[in-house]
PDB file of C-alpha atoms and ligand atoms in Angstrom:
ATOM      1  CA  MET A  71     112.450  96.154 112.733  1.00 56.00           C
ATOM      2  CA  ALA A  72     114.667  99.025 113.719  1.00 50.00           C
ATOM      3  CA  GLU A  73     113.822 101.158 116.861  1.00 66.00           C
ATOM      4  CA  GLN A  74     111.230 103.802 116.155  1.00 69.00           C
ATOM      5  CA  ASN A  75     113.801 106.628 116.300  1.00 67.00           C
ATOM      6  CA  MET A  76     115.799 104.813 113.611  1.00 88.00           C
ATOM      7  CA  LEU A  77     112.916 105.055 111.193  1.00 96.00           C
ATOM      8  CA  ARG A  78     113.079 107.595 108.419  1.00 97.00           C
ATOM      9  CA  PHE A  79     110.110 109.902 107.788  1.00 98.00           C
ATOM     10  CA  ALA A  80     109.821 111.168 104.222  1.00 98.00           C
ATOM     11  CA  ALA A  81     107.503 112.840 101.751  1.00 98.00           C
ATOM     12  CA  LEU A  82     106.503 110.400  98.968  1.00 98.00           C
ATOM     13  CA  ASP A  83     106.088 110.969  95.262  1.00 97.00           C
ATOM     14  CA  HIS A  84     105.075 108.939  92.203  1.00 97.00           C
ATOM     15  CA  ASN A  85     108.241 106.786  92.462  1.00 97.00           C
ATOM     16  CA  ASP A  86     106.805 105.304  95.648  1.00 97.00           C
ATOM     17  CA  ILE A  87     103.649 103.932  93.968  1.00 98.00           C
ATOM     18  CA  GLU A  88     104.598 100.198  94.126  1.00 98.00           C
ATOM     19  CA  PRO A  89     105.404 100.016  97.890  1.00 98.00           C
ATOM     20  CA  CYS A  90     102.250 102.087  98.612  1.00 98.00           C
ATOM     21  CA  LEU A  91     100.126  99.664  96.603  1.00 98.00           C
ATOM     22  CA  ALA A  92     101.706  96.661  98.310  1.00 98.00           C
ATOM     23  CA  LEU A  93     101.205  98.131 101.808  1.00 98.00           C
ATOM     24  CA  SER A  94      97.580  99.048 101.004  1.00 98.00           C
ATOM     25  CA  ARG A  95      96.694  95.692  99.490  1.00 98.00           C
ATOM     26  CA  ASN A  96      98.357  93.712 102.276  1.00 97.00           C
ATOM     27  CA  SER A  97      97.482  95.764 105.346  1.00 98.00           C
ATOM     28  CA  ASP A  98      94.306  97.816 104.774  1.00 97.00           C
ATOM     29  CA  PRO A  99      90.977  96.058 105.187  1.00 95.00           C
ATOM     30  CA  HIS A 100      89.504  98.651 102.777  1.00 95.00           C
ATOM     31  CA  PRO A 101      92.383  99.297 100.342  1.00 97.00           C
ATOM     32  CA  TRP A 102      92.327 102.268  98.013  1.00 97.00           C
ATOM     33  CA  ARG A 103      92.106 101.680  94.306  1.00 97.00           C
ATOM     34  CA  ASP A 104      95.366 101.878  92.495  1.00 98.00           C
ATOM     35  CA  ASP A 105      94.373 105.045  90.656  1.00 98.00           C
ATOM     36  CA  THR A 106      93.466 106.719  93.963  1.00 98.00           C
ATOM     37  CA  TRP A 107      97.017 106.128  95.227  1.00 98.00           C
ATOM     38  CA  ARG A 108      98.445 107.377  91.889  1.00 98.00           C
ATOM     39  CA  ARG A 109      96.359 110.536  92.078  1.00 98.00           C
ATOM     40  CA  SER A 110      97.208 111.169  95.761  1.00 98.00           C
ATOM     41  CA  LEU A 111     100.957 110.711  95.170  1.00 98.00           C
ATOM     42  CA  ARG A 112     100.716 113.142  92.272  1.00 98.00           C
ATOM     43  CA  ASP A 113      98.290 115.784  93.608  1.00 98.00           C
ATOM     44  CA  GLU A 114      98.156 115.528  97.396  1.00 98.00           C
ATOM     45  CA  PHE A 115     100.669 115.223 100.285  1.00 98.00           C
ATOM     46  CA  CYS A 116     101.814 111.621 101.069  1.00 98.00           C
ATOM     47  CA  PHE A 117     104.314 110.646 103.706  1.00 98.00           C
ATOM     48  CA  GLY A 118     105.947 107.421 104.745  1.00 98.00           C
ATOM     49  CA  LEU A 119     108.001 105.769 107.429  1.00 98.00           C
ATOM     50  CA  PHE A 120     110.837 103.595 106.198  1.00 97.00           C
ATOM     51  CA  ASP A 121     113.356 101.339 107.870  1.00 95.00           C
ATOM     52  CA  ASP A 122     116.599 100.802 106.038  1.00 91.00           C
ATOM     53  CA  ARG A 123     114.852  98.865 103.227  1.00 86.00           C
ATOM     54  CA  CYS A 124     111.098  99.084 103.308  1.00 96.00           C
ATOM     55  CA  LEU A 125     108.068 101.328 103.457  1.00 98.00           C
ATOM     56  CA  LEU A 126     106.387 100.459 106.758  1.00 98.00           C
ATOM     57  CA  ALA A 127     103.559 102.963 106.967  1.00 98.00           C
ATOM     58  CA  VAL A 128     101.973 105.586 104.725  1.00 98.00           C
ATOM     59  CA  ALA A 129      99.644 108.567 105.269  1.00 98.00           C
ATOM     60  CA  ALA A 130      97.939 110.879 102.774  1.00 98.00           C
ATOM     61  CA  PHE A 131      96.615 114.400 103.342  1.00 98.00           C
ATOM     62  CA  SER A 132      94.966 117.100 101.235  1.00 98.00           C
ATOM     63  CA  LEU A 133      95.225 120.827 101.886  1.00 98.00           C
ATOM     64  CA  VAL A 134      92.553 123.422 101.049  1.00 98.00           C
ATOM     65  CA  MET A 135      93.313 126.942 102.267  1.00 97.00           C
ATOM     66  CA  ASP A 136      94.309 126.444 105.894  1.00 98.00           C
ATOM     67  CA  GLU A 137      92.486 123.157 106.324  1.00 98.00           C
ATOM     68  CA  ALA A 138      94.190 119.800 105.980  1.00 98.00           C
ATOM     69  CA  SER A 139      92.274 116.523 105.707  1.00 98.00           C
ATOM     70  CA  LEU A 140      93.731 113.137 106.572  1.00 98.00           C
ATOM     71  CA  LEU A 141      92.696 110.983 103.598  1.00 98.00           C
ATOM     72  CA  ASN A 142      94.243 107.718 104.713  1.00 98.00           C
ATOM     73  CA  ILE A 143      96.794 106.096 106.986  1.00 98.00           C
ATOM     74  CA  VAL A 144      98.036 102.512 106.842  1.00 98.00           C
ATOM     75  CA  VAL A 145     100.585 100.779 109.094  1.00 98.00           C
ATOM     76  CA  GLY A 146     101.898  97.334 108.054  1.00 98.00           C
ATOM     77  CA  GLN A 147      99.753  94.602 109.546  1.00 97.00           C
ATOM     78  CA  ASP A 148     102.584  93.025 111.520  1.00 97.00           C
ATOM     79  CA  LEU A 149     103.839  96.393 112.889  1.00 97.00           C
ATOM     80  CA  ARG A 150     100.698  97.648 114.625  1.00 98.00           C
ATOM     81  CA  GLY A 151     100.637  98.764 118.244  1.00 97.00           C
ATOM     82  CA  LYS A 152     104.244  99.939 118.334  1.00 97.00           C
ATOM     83  CA  GLY A 153     103.608 103.666 117.940  1.00 97.00           C
ATOM     84  CA  LEU A 154     104.236 103.880 114.180  1.00 97.00           C
ATOM     85  CA  GLY A 155     100.827 105.291 113.376  1.00 98.00           C
ATOM     86  CA  ARG A 156     101.191 107.958 116.053  1.00 97.00           C
ATOM     87  CA  HIS A 157     104.715 108.867 114.917  1.00 97.00           C
ATOM     88  CA  LEU A 158     103.745 109.107 111.246  1.00 98.00           C
ATOM     89  CA  LEU A 159     100.595 111.114 111.917  1.00 98.00           C
ATOM     90  CA  SER A 160     102.445 113.563 114.236  1.00 97.00           C
ATOM     91  CA  GLU A 161     105.229 114.121 111.700  1.00 97.00           C
ATOM     92  CA  GLY A 162     102.700 114.453 108.805  1.00 98.00           C
ATOM     93  CA  LEU A 163     100.676 116.963 110.766  1.00 98.00           C
ATOM     94  CA  ASN A 164     103.835 118.963 111.605  1.00 98.00           C
ATOM     95  CA  TRP A 165     104.635 119.081 107.889  1.00 98.00           C
ATOM     96  CA  MET A 166     101.060 120.147 106.954  1.00 98.00           C
ATOM     97  CA  GLN A 167     101.148 122.864 109.605  1.00 98.00           C
ATOM     98  CA  GLN A 168     104.477 124.160 108.242  1.00 98.00           C
ATOM     99  CA  ILE A 169     102.835 124.575 104.803  1.00 98.00           C
ATOM    100  CA  GLY A 170      99.840 126.444 106.173  1.00 98.00           C
ATOM    101  CA  ALA A 171      97.315 124.090 107.790  1.00 98.00           C
ATOM    102  CA  GLN A 172      95.757 125.351 111.008  1.00 98.00           C
ATOM    103  CA  ARG A 173      93.310 122.515 111.425  1.00 98.00           C
ATOM    104  CA  CYS A 174      92.978 118.893 110.315  1.00 98.00           C
ATOM    105  CA  LEU A 175      89.733 117.054 109.576  1.00 98.00           C
ATOM    106  CA  LEU A 176      89.139 113.350 109.042  1.00 98.00           C
ATOM    107  CA  GLU A 177      86.453 110.724 108.642  1.00 98.00           C
ATOM    108  CA  VAL A 178      86.718 107.246 110.130  1.00 98.00           C
ATOM    109  CA  ARG A 179      84.450 104.169 110.094  1.00 97.00           C
ATOM    110  CA  ARG A 180      82.488 103.934 113.349  1.00 97.00           C
ATOM    111  CA  GLY A 181      83.715 100.335 113.759  1.00 96.00           C
ATOM    112  CA  ASN A 182      87.418 101.181 113.325  1.00 97.00           C
ATOM    113  CA  ALA A 183      88.358 101.160 117.022  1.00 98.00           C
ATOM    114  CA  SER A 184      92.127 101.265 116.586  1.00 98.00           C
ATOM    115  CA  ALA A 185      92.037 104.250 114.217  1.00 98.00           C
ATOM    116  CA  ARG A 186      89.540 106.157 116.426  1.00 98.00           C
ATOM    117  CA  ALA A 187      91.768 105.448 119.489  1.00 98.00           C
ATOM    118  CA  LEU A 188      94.809 106.700 117.565  1.00 98.00           C
ATOM    119  CA  TYR A 189      93.112 109.958 116.592  1.00 98.00           C
ATOM    120  CA  GLN A 190      91.810 110.490 120.144  1.00 97.00           C
ATOM    121  CA  ARG A 191      95.265 109.804 121.515  1.00 96.00           C
ATOM    122  CA  LEU A 192      96.579 112.622 119.304  1.00 97.00           C
ATOM    123  CA  GLY A 193      93.944 115.068 120.503  1.00 97.00           C
ATOM    124  CA  PHE A 194      91.283 114.779 117.753  1.00 98.00           C
ATOM    125  CA  ALA A 195      87.722 115.442 118.985  1.00 98.00           C
ATOM    126  CA  GLU A 196      84.600 113.905 117.521  1.00 98.00           C
ATOM    127  CA  ASP A 197      82.431 116.491 115.747  1.00 98.00           C
ATOM    128  CA  GLY A 198      79.535 114.397 114.471  1.00 98.00           C
ATOM    129  CA  ILE A 199      78.336 111.355 112.556  1.00 98.00           C
ATOM    130  CA  ARG A 200      77.620 110.910 108.798  1.00 97.00           C
ATOM    131  CA  LYS A 201      75.041 108.134 108.708  1.00 97.00           C
ATOM    132  CA  ASN A 202      75.556 105.199 106.410  1.00 96.00           C
ATOM    133  CA  TYR A 203      78.494 106.805 104.735  1.00 95.00           C
ATOM    134  CA  TYR A 204      80.730 103.850 103.961  1.00 94.00           C
ATOM    135  CA  PRO A 205      79.872 100.584 102.158  1.00 91.00           C
ATOM    136  CA  LEU A 206      80.306  97.587 104.474  1.00 90.00           C
ATOM    137  CA  GLY A 207      79.699  94.102 103.039  1.00 87.00           C
ATOM    138  CA  ASP A 208      76.078  94.187 101.822  1.00 88.00           C
ATOM    139  CA  GLY A 209      75.211  97.120 104.166  1.00 94.00           C
ATOM    140  CA  ARG A 210      76.525 100.539 105.164  1.00 96.00           C
ATOM    141  CA  GLU A 211      78.537 101.950 108.036  1.00 96.00           C
ATOM    142  CA  ASP A 212      78.510 105.384 109.700  1.00 97.00           C
ATOM    143  CA  ALA A 213      81.455 107.773 109.469  1.00 98.00           C
ATOM    144  CA  VAL A 214      82.657 109.573 112.589  1.00 98.00           C
ATOM    145  CA  LEU A 215      83.848 113.131 111.787  1.00 98.00           C
ATOM    146  CA  MET A 216      86.849 114.325 113.801  1.00 98.00           C
ATOM    147  CA  SER A 217      89.026 117.417 113.894  1.00 98.00           C
ATOM    148  CA  ALA A 218      92.000 118.904 115.682  1.00 98.00           C
ATOM    149  CA  ASP A 219      93.628 122.339 115.726  1.00 98.00           C
ATOM    150  CA  LEU A 220      97.321 122.521 114.784  1.00 98.00           C
ATOM    151  CA  PRO A 221      99.799 122.336 116.263  1.00 95.00           C
ATOM    152  CA  LEU A 222      98.652 119.333 118.229  1.00 93.00           C
ATOM    153  CA  THR A 223      98.882 119.792 121.958  1.00 87.00           C
ATOM    154  CA  THR A 224      98.755 116.056 122.789  1.00 74.00           C
ATOM    155  CA  GLU A 225     101.614 114.077 121.235  1.00 61.00           C
TER     156      GLU A 225
HETATM  157  C1  COA B  11      94.822 102.662 112.620  1.00 97.23           C
HETATM  158  C2  COA B  11      96.291 102.313 112.497  1.00 97.23           C
HETATM  159  C3  COA B  11      96.905 103.285 111.493  1.00 97.23           C
HETATM  160  C4  COA B  11      96.978 102.512 113.849  1.00 97.23           C
HETATM  161  O1  COA B  11      98.389 102.372 113.687  1.00 97.23           O
HETATM  162  P1  COA B  11      99.300 101.791 114.899  1.00 97.23           P
HETATM  163  O2  COA B  11     100.713 101.992 114.490  1.00 97.23           O
HETATM  164  O3  COA B  11      98.901 100.403 115.260  1.00 97.23           O
HETATM  165  O4  COA B  11      98.943 102.738 116.108  1.00 97.23           O
HETATM  166  P2  COA B  11      99.937 103.132 117.257  1.00 97.23           P
HETATM  167  O5  COA B  11     100.666 101.920 117.724  1.00 97.23           O
HETATM  168  O6  COA B  11     100.755 104.321 116.827  1.00 97.23           O
HETATM  169  O7  COA B  11      98.887 103.563 118.418  1.00 97.23           O
HETATM  170  C5  COA B  11      98.828 104.920 118.821  1.00 97.23           C
HETATM  171  C6  COA B  11      97.705 105.063 119.831  1.00 97.23           C
HETATM  172  O8  COA B  11      96.486 104.635 119.262  1.00 97.23           O
HETATM  173  C7  COA B  11      95.741 103.831 120.155  1.00 97.23           C
HETATM  174  N1  COA B  11      95.536 102.511 119.586  1.00 97.23           N
HETATM  175  C8  COA B  11      96.120 102.051 118.412  1.00 97.23           C
HETATM  176  N2  COA B  11      95.658 100.798 118.141  1.00 97.23           N
HETATM  177  C9  COA B  11      94.803 100.477 119.130  1.00 97.23           C
HETATM  178  C10 COA B  11      94.023  99.351 119.447  1.00 97.23           C
HETATM  179  N3  COA B  11      94.021  98.247 118.649  1.00 97.23           N
HETATM  180  N4  COA B  11      93.286  99.318 120.573  1.00 97.23           N
HETATM  181  C11 COA B  11      93.239 100.424 121.406  1.00 97.23           C
HETATM  182  N5  COA B  11      94.002 101.554 121.144  1.00 97.23           N
HETATM  183  C12 COA B  11      94.743 101.575 120.082  1.00 97.23           C
HETATM  184  C13 COA B  11      96.509 103.788 121.443  1.00 97.23           C
HETATM  185  O9  COA B  11      95.887 104.782 122.271  1.00 97.23           O
HETATM  186  C14 COA B  11      97.878 104.187 121.084  1.00 97.23           C
HETATM  187  O10 COA B  11      98.419 105.033 122.067  1.00 97.23           O
HETATM  188  P3  COA B  11      99.818 104.686 122.761  1.00 97.23           P
HETATM  189  O11 COA B  11     100.853 104.875 121.674  1.00 97.23           O
HETATM  190  O12 COA B  11      99.941 105.686 123.796  1.00 97.23           O
HETATM  191  O13 COA B  11      99.735 103.239 123.220  1.00 97.23           O
HETATM  192  C15 COA B  11      96.496 100.840 112.071  1.00 97.23           C
HETATM  193  O14 COA B  11      95.768 100.022 112.917  1.00 97.23           O
HETATM  194  C16 COA B  11      96.090 100.550 110.661  1.00 97.23           C
HETATM  195  O15 COA B  11      96.898 100.686 109.718  1.00 97.23           O
HETATM  196  N6  COA B  11      94.850 100.089 110.379  1.00 97.23           N
HETATM  197  C17 COA B  11      94.374  99.671 109.058  1.00 97.23           C
HETATM  198  C18 COA B  11      94.140 100.907 108.153  1.00 97.23           C
HETATM  199  C19 COA B  11      93.140 101.845 108.795  1.00 97.23           C
HETATM  200  O16 COA B  11      92.065 101.406 109.324  1.00 97.23           O
HETATM  201  N7  COA B  11      93.430 103.157 108.716  1.00 97.23           N
HETATM  202  C20 COA B  11      92.561 104.240 109.186  1.00 97.23           C
HETATM  203  C21 COA B  11      91.783 104.801 108.088  1.00 97.23           C
HETATM  204  S1  COA B  11      90.669 106.097 108.756  1.00 97.23           S
END
């Protein structure tokens, strides 16, 4: 893979559906349904990191008034721990701020240690818990609610 500063950050649209589906299916333990990706690429704000050939990571946000929500972020399974998630999320949040977001909210599974660490690293604070929010096998898992004011102060 190219160095991180050789990666290209770009807004995505419906033409990017196939690589988004492939990344999600191959690298997300809880992949979105195909129609959720289609709707997000059409109606929300999706961003990707590319090397010279491939989509390596994807993030999706919504925007309501001045409040962005991070809907999803996925980094390719073999590319984790190299700063791609942090890079993509920072760039995506910069974009969302430039179009009016003053705050970003998100929900994350309580057991998703790497995602929670990523969000904390970027300055998100935990606001509360939504009990038994996500399905997990034959049970349920809590959601941790997090938020950060924009622009981020910790990058
Ligand atoms: C969560 C995810 C996006 C993180 O992406 P990543 O590229 O591996 O993360 P980064 O390498 O950018 O890590 C950024 C920071 O997060 C923290 N972090 C990331 N993974 C970590 C891990 N496994 N253990 C501890 N800390 C971790 C570190 O503090 C790191 O800081 P540093 O850059 O100063 O070392 C990735 O693991 C993923 O795609 N998971 C599957 C999909 C998913 O769960 N998405 C979240 C939905 S809410």
